[in-house]
Amino acid sequence: MTRCIALVVDREGKIIKPRIRLREELKPTYARGKAYRLHIEVPDDAYAVQACFTKNWRGIVKGYIEVYDPAGALLFRAVYRKLKLRYSKGNPEYAWIARLIAEHLKLPIKRVNLSPPAKRAA
């Protein structure tokens, strides 16, 4: 089962509950259940964050945290697997937002690596 959460973070690090502009009902993945697409308002001085997590039958949680600008462009993506929050792609200047969201959601984290891998000399 996948859960996606939409949040808005301002430049000072305050988490704001998003205002929903439009809520579309979609076809769900499985026969039972519901699926929605939400369109939210993001102020010009804030970032939109989408956090999606999946829990399997063994209780293992994995997912990702994506940070977007007000125009909808992806700025940063971090993945969460095996109790580790790791850089995936984007500008590492926005890693503080992913860490803030992980703390807000109370994710158990053993290790954090939110900087991109170093480039090797050929």
Short mmCIF file of C-alpha atoms in Angstrom, two decimals:
data_model
loop_
_atom_site.label_atom_id
_atom_site.label_comp_id
_atom_site.label_asym_id
_atom_site.label_seq_id
_atom_site.Cartn_x
_atom_site.Cartn_y
_atom_site.Cartn_z
CA MET A 1 0.00 0.00 0.00
CA THR A 2 1.46 3.34 -1.03
CA ARG A 3 0.80 6.57 0.82
CA CYS A 4 1.71 9.96 -0.59
CA ILE A 5 1.65 13.11 1.51
CA ALA A 6 1.76 16.66 0.15
CA LEU A 7 3.27 19.37 2.34
CA VAL A 8 4.41 22.97 1.89
CA VAL A 9 7.61 24.28 3.52
CA ASP A 10 8.44 27.99 3.60
CA ARG A 11 11.98 29.38 3.36
CA GLU A 12 12.29 29.67 7.17
CA GLY A 13 11.63 25.93 7.60
CA LYS A 14 8.04 26.16 8.81
CA ILE A 15 5.78 23.33 7.60
CA ILE A 16 2.44 24.60 6.33
CA LYS A 17 -0.66 22.52 5.65
CA PRO A 18 -1.33 22.87 1.90
CA ARG A 19 -4.50 24.51 0.58
CA ILE A 20 -6.19 22.21 -1.93
CA ARG A 21 -7.35 23.92 -5.14
CA LEU A 22 -8.73 20.86 -6.93
CA ARG A 23 -9.30 17.23 -5.98
CA GLU A 24 -9.68 14.74 -8.86
CA GLU A 25 -10.78 11.17 -8.31
CA LEU A 26 -8.70 8.65 -10.27
CA LYS A 27 -8.93 4.95 -10.97
CA PRO A 28 -7.28 3.12 -8.04
CA THR A 29 -4.47 0.62 -8.45
CA TYR A 30 -6.56 -2.20 -7.00
CA ALA A 31 -10.29 -2.97 -7.21
CA ARG A 32 -10.86 -1.82 -3.64
CA GLY A 33 -9.80 1.57 -2.44
CA LYS A 34 -9.72 5.09 -3.78
CA ALA A 35 -7.17 7.28 -5.52
CA TYR A 36 -7.04 11.06 -5.80
CA ARG A 37 -4.91 13.69 -7.51
CA LEU A 38 -4.63 16.91 -5.52
CA HIS A 39 -3.75 20.30 -6.95
CA ILE A 40 -2.40 22.54 -4.18
CA GLU A 41 -1.54 26.22 -3.90
CA VAL A 42 2.14 26.93 -3.23
CA PRO A 43 3.15 30.48 -2.22
CA ASP A 44 6.06 32.06 -4.14
CA ASP A 45 8.29 31.97 -1.04
CA ALA A 46 7.74 28.27 -0.31
CA TYR A 47 8.48 24.77 -1.59
CA ALA A 48 6.07 21.93 -2.33
CA VAL A 49 7.06 18.54 -0.93
CA GLN A 50 5.69 15.13 -1.88
CA ALA A 51 6.56 12.19 0.35
CA CYS A 52 5.54 8.71 -0.85
CA PHE A 53 6.10 5.58 1.21
CA THR A 54 5.26 1.90 0.79
CA LYS A 55 5.08 -0.75 3.50
CA ASN A 56 5.40 -4.40 2.45
CA TRP A 57 4.00 -7.48 4.17
CA ARG A 58 7.12 -7.81 6.34
CA GLY A 59 6.69 -4.28 7.67
CA ILE A 60 9.63 -2.81 5.76
CA VAL A 61 9.06 0.81 4.72
CA LYS A 62 10.66 2.43 1.70
CA GLY A 63 9.89 5.49 -0.37
CA TYR A 64 11.06 8.93 -1.40
CA ILE A 65 10.80 12.63 -0.58
CA GLU A 66 10.66 15.07 -3.51
CA VAL A 67 11.04 18.86 -3.25
CA TYR A 68 9.48 21.12 -5.92
CA ASP A 69 9.58 24.86 -6.54
CA PRO A 70 6.32 26.87 -6.86
CA ALA A 71 6.37 26.36 -10.66
CA GLY A 72 6.43 22.56 -10.24
CA ALA A 73 10.04 21.83 -11.24
CA LEU A 74 11.81 19.07 -9.29
CA LEU A 75 14.60 20.53 -7.14
CA PHE A 76 15.68 17.56 -4.99
CA ARG A 77 14.84 13.90 -4.43
CA ALA A 78 15.90 11.68 -1.53
CA VAL A 79 15.11 7.97 -1.16
CA TYR A 80 14.37 6.16 2.10
CA ARG A 81 15.37 2.48 2.28
CA LYS A 82 16.65 0.24 5.09
CA LEU A 83 16.37 3.08 7.66
CA LYS A 84 18.66 5.27 5.50
CA LEU A 85 17.84 8.60 3.90
CA ARG A 86 19.97 8.96 0.77
CA TYR A 87 20.49 11.49 -2.04
CA SER A 88 18.91 10.48 -5.35
CA LYS A 89 19.01 13.52 -7.65
CA GLY A 90 18.78 17.28 -7.74
CA ASN A 91 20.51 20.20 -6.08
CA PRO A 92 21.85 19.26 -2.60
CA GLU A 93 21.15 22.81 -1.35
CA TYR A 94 17.57 21.64 -0.74
CA ALA A 95 18.56 18.59 1.34
CA TRP A 96 17.59 20.43 4.54
CA ILE A 97 13.95 20.25 3.43
CA ALA A 98 14.08 16.46 3.04
CA ARG A 99 15.68 16.13 6.49
CA LEU A 100 13.04 18.45 7.99
CA ILE A 101 10.20 16.40 6.47
CA ALA A 102 11.74 13.13 7.71
CA GLU A 103 11.85 14.58 11.25
CA HIS A 104 8.29 15.89 10.92
CA LEU A 105 7.01 12.46 9.84
CA LYS A 106 9.06 10.81 12.64
CA LEU A 107 10.79 8.37 10.30
CA PRO A 108 13.27 6.10 12.09
CA ILE A 109 16.64 6.92 10.53
CA LYS A 110 19.98 5.28 11.31
CA ARG A 111 22.05 6.96 8.61
CA VAL A 112 21.76 10.06 6.41
CA ASN A 113 23.68 10.77 3.19
CA LEU A 114 22.15 13.73 1.36
CA SER A 115 25.19 14.85 -0.63
CA PRO A 116 25.77 13.68 -4.21
CA PRO A 117 28.49 11.09 -4.85
CA ALA A 118 31.94 12.47 -5.58
CA LYS A 119 33.01 12.36 -9.21
CA ARG A 120 35.92 10.04 -9.87
CA ALA A 121 38.95 11.12 -11.86
CA ALA A 122 39.44 9.07 -15.01
#
